[in-house]
Tab-separated table of C-alpha atoms and ligand atoms in Angstrom:
chain	number	residue	atom	x	y	z
A	1	MET	CA	2.737	141.343	74.289
A	2	ARG	CA	5.512	141.859	71.782
A	3	GLY	CA	5.546	144.480	69.055
A	4	ALA	CA	7.801	146.721	66.970
A	5	VAL	CA	9.915	149.101	69.042
A	6	LEU	CA	12.395	151.618	67.600
A	7	TYR	CA	15.549	152.026	69.669
A	8	GLY	CA	17.482	154.306	67.342
A	9	PRO	CA	18.328	154.796	63.665
A	10	GLY	CA	18.162	151.459	61.842
A	11	ASP	CA	17.370	149.615	65.057
A	12	VAL	CA	13.800	148.362	65.187
A	13	ARG	CA	13.142	145.268	67.277
A	14	TYR	CA	10.355	142.824	67.971
A	15	ASP	CA	10.318	143.462	71.669
A	16	GLU	CA	8.286	143.314	74.855
A	17	SER	CA	5.851	146.156	75.262
A	18	PRO	CA	3.062	146.538	77.812
A	19	ASP	CA	-0.412	145.301	76.849
A	20	PRO	CA	-2.634	148.305	76.112
A	21	THR	CA	-5.492	148.929	78.523
A	22	ILE	CA	-8.564	151.157	78.575
A	23	VAL	CA	-7.167	154.476	79.843
A	24	ASP	CA	-10.136	156.682	79.060
A	25	PRO	CA	-13.771	155.465	79.074
A	26	ALA	CA	-14.036	156.434	75.362
A	27	ASP	CA	-11.215	154.028	74.379
A	28	ALA	CA	-11.413	150.683	72.638
A	29	ILE	CA	-8.838	147.912	72.469
A	30	ILE	CA	-8.625	146.105	69.163
A	31	ARG	CA	-6.919	142.847	68.264
A	32	MET	CA	-5.037	143.456	65.054
A	33	SER	CA	-5.938	141.316	62.065
A	34	VAL	CA	-2.920	142.585	60.128
A	35	THR	CA	-0.718	145.669	60.307
A	36	CYS	CA	1.984	147.216	58.150
A	37	ILE	CA	4.922	149.572	57.804
A	38	CYS	CA	4.391	153.100	56.492
A	39	GLY	CA	6.728	155.164	54.326
A	40	SER	CA	6.586	157.752	57.128
A	41	ASP	CA	7.948	155.149	59.592
A	42	LEU	CA	11.159	155.321	57.558
A	43	TRP	CA	11.823	158.929	58.586
A	44	PRO	CA	12.508	158.078	62.263
A	45	TYR	CA	14.038	154.740	61.199
A	46	ARG	CA	16.563	156.675	59.116
A	47	GLY	CA	17.240	159.052	62.006
A	48	LEU	CA	15.689	161.970	60.094
A	49	ASN	CA	13.061	162.640	62.768
A	50	PRO	CA	13.918	163.147	66.401
A	51	THR	CA	12.587	160.144	68.327
A	52	THR	CA	12.393	159.419	72.004
A	53	ALA	CA	13.593	155.845	72.123
A	54	PRO	CA	12.329	153.265	72.775
A	55	ALA	CA	9.308	154.146	70.633
A	56	PRO	CA	6.470	151.693	69.842
A	57	MET	CA	5.932	151.895	66.074
A	58	GLY	CA	3.013	151.697	63.678
A	59	HIS	CA	-0.213	153.601	63.026
A	60	GLU	CA	-2.072	151.560	60.386
A	61	TYR	CA	-4.579	149.062	61.668
A	62	CYS	CA	-7.732	147.074	61.307
A	63	GLY	CA	-9.018	144.304	63.503
A	64	ILE	CA	-11.570	142.944	65.897
A	65	VAL	CA	-12.795	144.948	68.866
A	66	GLU	CA	-11.670	143.190	72.022
A	67	GLU	CA	-12.847	145.589	74.707
A	68	VAL	CA	-14.559	148.975	74.945
A	69	GLY	CA	-14.667	151.633	77.659
A	70	ARG	CA	-17.949	152.439	79.403
A	71	ASP	CA	-18.573	155.602	77.317
A	72	VAL	CA	-18.320	153.827	73.961
A	73	SER	CA	-21.752	153.398	72.414
A	74	SER	CA	-21.552	152.729	68.663
A	75	ILE	CA	-18.593	150.338	68.592
A	76	THR	CA	-19.058	146.922	70.175
A	77	ARG	CA	-17.010	143.842	70.976
A	78	GLY	CA	-16.460	141.450	68.076
A	79	GLN	CA	-16.886	144.034	65.297
A	80	PHE	CA	-14.284	144.358	62.543
A	81	VAL	CA	-13.161	147.986	62.570
A	82	ILE	CA	-10.858	150.321	60.693
A	83	GLY	CA	-9.572	153.674	61.880
A	84	SER	CA	-7.153	156.383	60.874
A	85	PHE	CA	-3.692	157.225	62.211
A	86	ALA	CA	-5.271	160.335	63.743
A	87	ALA	CA	-7.845	159.529	66.417
A	88	SER	CA	-10.671	162.051	66.269
A	89	ASP	CA	-13.970	162.764	68.012
A	90	ASN	CA	-15.879	163.237	64.708
A	91	THR	CA	-17.944	165.984	66.363
A	92	CYS	CA	-15.793	169.122	66.777
A	93	PRO	CA	-15.938	171.978	64.211
A	94	HIS	CA	-12.821	170.723	62.380
A	95	CYS	CA	-14.179	167.187	62.115
A	96	ARG	CA	-17.534	168.509	60.925
A	97	ALA	CA	-15.667	170.442	58.233
A	98	GLY	CA	-13.984	167.197	57.152
A	99	TYR	CA	-10.547	167.817	58.664
A	100	HIS	CA	-10.475	165.014	61.219
A	101	SER	CA	-6.687	164.936	61.291
A	102	SER	CA	-6.884	168.448	62.775
A	103	CYS	CA	-9.541	167.411	65.313
A	104	ALA	CA	-9.591	169.632	68.386
A	105	HIS	CA	-9.003	166.447	70.422
A	106	ARG	CA	-6.697	164.690	67.969
A	107	GLU	CA	-4.386	161.974	69.227
A	108	TRP	CA	-1.792	160.405	66.934
A	109	ILE	CA	-1.960	156.625	66.940
A	110	THR	CA	1.241	154.770	67.642
A	111	GLY	CA	2.104	151.223	68.578
A	112	ALA	CA	-0.017	149.542	65.898
A	113	GLN	CA	2.753	147.148	64.826
A	114	ALA	CA	1.643	144.871	67.648
A	115	PRO	CA	-1.109	142.337	68.348
A	116	LEU	CA	-3.215	144.787	70.402
A	117	LEU	CA	-3.885	148.515	70.098
A	118	ARG	CA	-5.631	151.142	72.196
A	119	VAL	CA	-7.773	153.447	70.076
A	120	PRO	CA	-8.917	156.698	71.716
A	121	MET	CA	-12.376	158.183	71.040
A	122	ALA	CA	-13.488	154.855	69.579
A	123	ASP	CA	-16.941	156.107	68.531
A	124	GLY	CA	-15.410	158.936	66.532
A	125	THR	CA	-12.284	157.216	65.256
A	126	LEU	CA	-13.457	153.765	64.215
A	127	VAL	CA	-15.780	152.603	61.466
A	128	ALA	CA	-17.124	149.039	61.577
A	129	THR	CA	-17.884	146.845	58.583
A	130	THR	CA	-21.256	145.098	58.423
A	131	GLU	CA	-19.560	141.730	58.947
A	132	VAL	CA	-16.092	140.324	59.520
A	133	PRO	CA	-14.555	140.307	56.023
A	134	PRO	CA	-12.995	137.250	54.345
A	135	ALA	CA	-9.216	136.972	54.755
A	136	ASP	CA	-8.446	137.944	51.153
A	137	LEU	CA	-10.087	141.370	51.609
A	138	VAL	CA	-8.321	142.206	54.864
A	139	PRO	CA	-5.124	143.679	53.282
A	140	SER	CA	-7.277	146.068	51.245
A	141	PHE	CA	-9.178	147.135	54.374
A	142	LEU	CA	-5.852	147.707	56.101
A	143	ALA	CA	-4.719	149.885	53.185
A	144	VAL	CA	-7.747	152.133	53.707
A	145	SER	CA	-6.460	153.009	57.203
A	146	ASP	CA	-3.708	155.269	55.899
A	147	VAL	CA	-2.078	154.637	52.566
A	148	LEU	CA	-5.243	154.612	50.451
A	149	GLY	CA	-6.885	157.273	52.617
A	150	THR	CA	-3.841	159.471	52.043
A	151	GLY	CA	-3.700	158.787	48.297
A	152	TRP	CA	-7.420	159.536	48.114
A	153	PHE	CA	-6.993	162.824	49.959
A	154	ALA	CA	-4.103	163.656	47.598
A	155	ALA	CA	-6.405	163.255	44.595
A	156	ASP	CA	-9.315	165.046	46.280
A	157	ALA	CA	-7.171	167.931	47.551
A	158	ALA	CA	-5.699	168.342	44.042
A	159	ASN	CA	-9.267	168.689	42.803
A	160	VAL	CA	-9.152	165.695	40.438
A	161	LYS	CA	-12.366	165.606	38.393
A	162	PRO	CA	-13.697	163.648	35.426
A	163	GLY	CA	-11.461	164.504	32.474
A	164	SER	CA	-8.549	165.856	34.551
A	165	VAL	CA	-4.951	165.570	33.458
A	166	VAL	CA	-3.107	164.373	36.562
A	167	VAL	CA	0.563	164.029	37.452
A	168	VAL	CA	1.609	161.929	40.456
A	169	VAL	CA	5.045	162.688	41.887
A	170	GLY	CA	6.317	159.781	43.983
A	171	ASP	CA	5.985	156.056	43.298
A	172	GLY	CA	5.746	154.902	46.905
A	173	ALA	CA	2.589	153.189	48.090
A	174	VAL	CA	0.788	156.533	48.606
A	175	GLY	CA	1.674	157.753	45.109
A	176	LEU	CA	0.525	154.470	43.580
A	177	LEU	CA	-2.786	154.666	45.431
A	178	GLY	CA	-3.004	158.333	44.394
A	179	VAL	CA	-3.049	156.951	40.850
A	180	LEU	CA	-5.843	154.537	41.785
A	181	SER	CA	-7.779	157.368	43.461
A	182	ALA	CA	-7.410	159.714	40.477
A	183	LYS	CA	-8.674	156.928	38.225
A	184	GLN	CA	-11.715	156.393	40.485
A	185	MET	CA	-12.430	160.137	40.360
A	186	GLY	CA	-12.540	160.007	36.571
A	187	ALA	CA	-9.158	161.434	35.535
A	188	GLU	CA	-8.619	161.094	31.802
A	189	ARG	CA	-4.846	161.086	31.786
A	190	ILE	CA	-2.684	160.012	34.729
A	191	VAL	CA	1.063	160.460	34.514
A	192	ALA	CA	3.078	158.503	37.085
A	193	MET	CA	6.634	159.664	37.750
A	194	SER	CA	8.571	156.471	38.453
A	195	ARG	CA	11.932	154.926	37.678
A	196	HIS	CA	11.225	151.468	39.063
A	197	ALA	CA	9.801	148.781	36.790
A	198	PRO	CA	7.674	146.931	39.387
A	199	ARG	CA	6.184	150.244	40.551
A	200	GLN	CA	5.528	151.353	36.972
A	201	LYS	CA	3.673	148.105	36.391
A	202	LEU	CA	1.483	148.594	39.452
A	203	ALA	CA	0.891	152.253	38.499
A	204	ARG	CA	-0.395	151.065	35.099
A	205	GLU	CA	-2.614	148.458	36.785
A	206	PHE	CA	-4.062	151.197	39.001
A	207	GLY	CA	-4.804	153.423	36.002
A	208	ALA	CA	-1.679	155.349	34.954
A	209	THR	CA	-1.771	156.168	31.248
A	210	ASP	CA	1.815	157.480	31.010
A	211	ILE	CA	5.053	156.908	32.875
A	212	ILE	CA	7.838	159.478	33.179
A	213	THR	CA	11.168	158.220	34.437
A	214	HIS	CA	12.919	161.609	34.634
A	215	ARG	CA	13.105	163.869	37.649
A	216	GLY	CA	13.752	167.563	38.246
A	217	ASP	CA	13.970	169.839	35.184
A	218	GLU	CA	13.816	166.930	32.776
A	219	GLY	CA	10.764	165.489	34.506
A	220	VAL	CA	8.978	168.852	34.208
A	221	GLU	CA	9.970	169.089	30.519
A	222	ARG	CA	8.413	165.676	29.829
A	223	VAL	CA	5.172	166.704	31.552
A	224	MET	CA	5.072	169.843	29.422
A	225	GLU	CA	5.681	167.793	26.265
A	226	LEU	CA	2.866	165.394	27.185
A	227	THR	CA	0.462	168.263	27.872
A	228	LYS	CA	1.421	170.319	24.813
A	229	GLY	CA	3.037	172.978	26.966
A	230	VAL	CA	-0.031	173.504	29.178
A	231	GLY	CA	0.806	171.599	32.357
A	232	ALA	CA	-1.367	169.333	34.502
A	233	ASP	CA	-4.732	170.234	36.016
A	234	ALA	CA	-3.840	168.337	39.187
A	235	VAL	CA	-0.506	167.319	40.665
A	236	LEU	CA	-0.232	164.950	43.624
A	237	GLU	CA	3.035	165.445	45.529
A	238	CYS	CA	3.572	162.244	47.510
A	239	VAL	CA	7.205	162.519	48.639
A	240	GLY	CA	7.941	165.596	50.763
A	241	THR	CA	11.333	166.797	49.502
A	242	GLN	CA	12.307	170.151	48.008
A	243	GLU	CA	12.920	168.537	44.618
A	244	SER	CA	9.576	166.723	44.517
A	245	MET	CA	7.666	169.807	45.690
A	246	MET	CA	9.258	172.050	43.057
A	247	GLN	CA	8.695	169.419	40.406
A	248	ALA	CA	5.020	169.292	41.404
A	249	ILE	CA	4.553	173.064	41.351
A	250	ARG	CA	6.286	173.427	37.993
A	251	SER	CA	4.253	170.593	36.439
A	252	ALA	CA	0.898	172.296	37.130
A	253	ARG	CA	-0.895	174.559	34.687
A	254	PRO	CA	-1.666	178.140	35.715
A	255	GLY	CA	-4.651	177.772	38.033
A	256	GLY	CA	-3.884	174.084	38.568
A	257	SER	CA	-4.011	172.379	41.944
A	258	ILE	CA	-1.217	170.709	43.853
A	259	SER	CA	-1.774	168.496	46.832
A	260	TYR	CA	1.080	167.540	49.110
A	261	VAL	CA	0.772	164.583	51.436
A	262	GLY	CA	4.377	163.548	51.997
A	263	ILE	CA	5.556	165.034	55.298
A	264	PRO	CA	7.775	167.953	54.147
A	265	HIS	CA	11.394	167.580	55.138
A	266	GLY	CA	13.469	170.706	54.534
A	267	VAL	CA	11.054	172.187	51.988
A	268	THR	CA	10.978	175.981	51.605
A	269	LEU	CA	8.810	177.856	49.122
A	270	ASP	CA	9.374	181.265	47.589
A	271	ALA	CA	6.118	183.243	47.847
A	272	ALA	CA	7.053	185.561	44.958
A	273	GLN	CA	7.690	182.583	42.711
A	274	LEU	CA	4.408	180.986	43.824
A	275	PHE	CA	2.565	184.256	43.191
A	276	PHE	CA	3.166	184.081	39.462
A	277	THR	CA	2.194	180.405	39.071
A	278	HIS	CA	-1.472	180.897	40.031
A	279	VAL	CA	-1.478	177.429	41.563
A	280	HIS	CA	-3.621	176.144	44.421
A	281	LEU	CA	-1.780	174.328	47.217
A	282	HIS	CA	-3.658	172.034	49.593
A	283	GLY	CA	-1.983	169.436	51.738
A	284	GLY	CA	-1.442	168.093	55.199
A	285	PRO	CA	-1.957	164.897	57.141
A	286	ALA	CA	-4.836	163.246	55.317
A	287	PRO	CA	-8.224	163.443	57.060
A	288	VAL	CA	-8.677	159.727	56.377
A	289	ARG	CA	-11.681	159.445	58.706
A	290	ARG	CA	-13.702	161.627	56.307
A	291	TYR	CA	-13.289	159.049	53.543
A	292	LEU	CA	-13.582	155.792	55.530
A	293	PRO	CA	-17.265	154.984	54.865
A	294	GLU	CA	-16.892	155.537	51.106
A	295	LEU	CA	-13.572	153.693	50.802
A	296	LEU	CA	-14.741	150.717	52.875
A	297	GLN	CA	-17.701	150.424	50.531
A	298	LEU	CA	-15.429	150.412	47.466
A	299	VAL	CA	-13.285	147.652	48.999
A	300	GLN	CA	-16.308	145.661	50.163
A	301	THR	CA	-17.813	145.616	46.680
A	302	GLY	CA	-14.503	144.706	45.036
A	303	SER	CA	-14.450	147.954	43.017
A	304	ILE	CA	-10.864	148.600	44.113
A	305	ASN	CA	-8.054	146.403	45.376
A	306	PRO	CA	-5.609	148.729	47.161
A	307	GLY	CA	-4.102	145.753	49.059
A	308	LYS	CA	-2.012	145.125	45.931
A	309	VAL	CA	0.531	147.658	47.232
A	310	PHE	CA	1.681	145.074	49.776
A	311	ASP	CA	4.428	143.245	47.930
A	312	LEU	CA	6.085	141.758	50.999
A	313	GLU	CA	4.378	139.824	53.755
A	314	LEU	CA	6.144	138.859	56.972
A	315	PRO	CA	5.237	137.653	60.440
A	316	LEU	CA	5.464	140.473	62.976
A	317	GLU	CA	8.529	138.800	64.548
A	318	GLN	CA	10.445	139.719	61.371
A	319	VAL	CA	9.494	143.398	61.519
A	320	ALA	CA	13.183	144.438	61.339
A	321	GLU	CA	13.500	142.786	57.925
A	322	GLY	CA	10.297	144.537	56.857
A	323	TYR	CA	11.841	147.946	57.625
A	324	ARG	CA	15.117	147.018	55.898
A	325	ALA	CA	13.318	145.882	52.761
A	326	MET	CA	11.422	149.168	52.519
A	327	ASP	CA	14.460	151.266	53.426
A	328	GLU	CA	16.444	149.598	50.637
A	329	ARG	CA	13.446	149.916	48.283
A	330	ARG	CA	13.292	146.144	47.851
A	331	ALA	CA	9.649	146.338	48.927
A	332	ILE	CA	6.962	148.924	48.208
A	333	LYS	CA	5.092	148.166	51.424
A	334	THR	CA	5.379	145.439	54.032
A	335	LEU	CA	2.341	143.696	55.494
A	336	LEU	CA	2.867	142.247	58.967
A	337	ARG	CA	0.900	139.283	60.268
A	338	THR	CA	0.394	139.402	64.018
B	401	ZN	ZN1	-12.857	166.571	66.054
């Protein structure tokens, strides 16, 4: 088959890669309906993560089960399935506590920007829909796999509740779906920090009540103005830089909660400074598997339409252009048709 392979910074190619096979009897092979490019794929693409090239790319997926290993019992051929970027057994103590992305047997998915994908621990990792969904719903199901699951965790980990005042730092696809998630959880006021008109528009569609275009000190000042000097109950940090993290911490009220779901790059925190803020911090790779049944239901019933974050659609052959468009912020998120 051919899929996306990263050879070095800025060099992603649609290239030959071996067809996946059942390696372990608990594996499944799925035929991708659609796949996409993640904001986190841009870190290695920009040379900011060490990568062993050539590296097959992609970890967001949904599709039809093509083959299962002999130990797979709940997932069967022909089902439409969705899974998370972290394969998990769904049975170990960490999974039972809801932290599937820290599963004792966790395997990171890679190579999903391709027509076929091997999914380990298929019974634990994958969730099947009751029937194969119509084509127009498929992008929203794909979004559940990571970007919505991560935005949802961001809102949940920041303890968003009915009536909450929420600030979302970061207007990438995860931040935008953090807005949608906070809205679903009943937030009363949702402030999106964004400088980009198309992203502001989508944030408003997803439920943002206010937009702040400033960053850093000025951004914090605007949050304080909007909240009459109190600060936000919940802040979703969806970037992963020092500036965004500090902005998030300083935007929260004493006792407020901050979630952080952008992979931190060069972020250091001062414990003494944190001590006097009284804030709660809760982040990490989102345990998307925990939320899959609920989120699939919301998509199935048309209650949410997270697929709207895909503002560029390309055939998989043009994956290099998909990365460029996201790198240059011409696209929020690229959907790839296999
Ligand atoms: Zn587990």
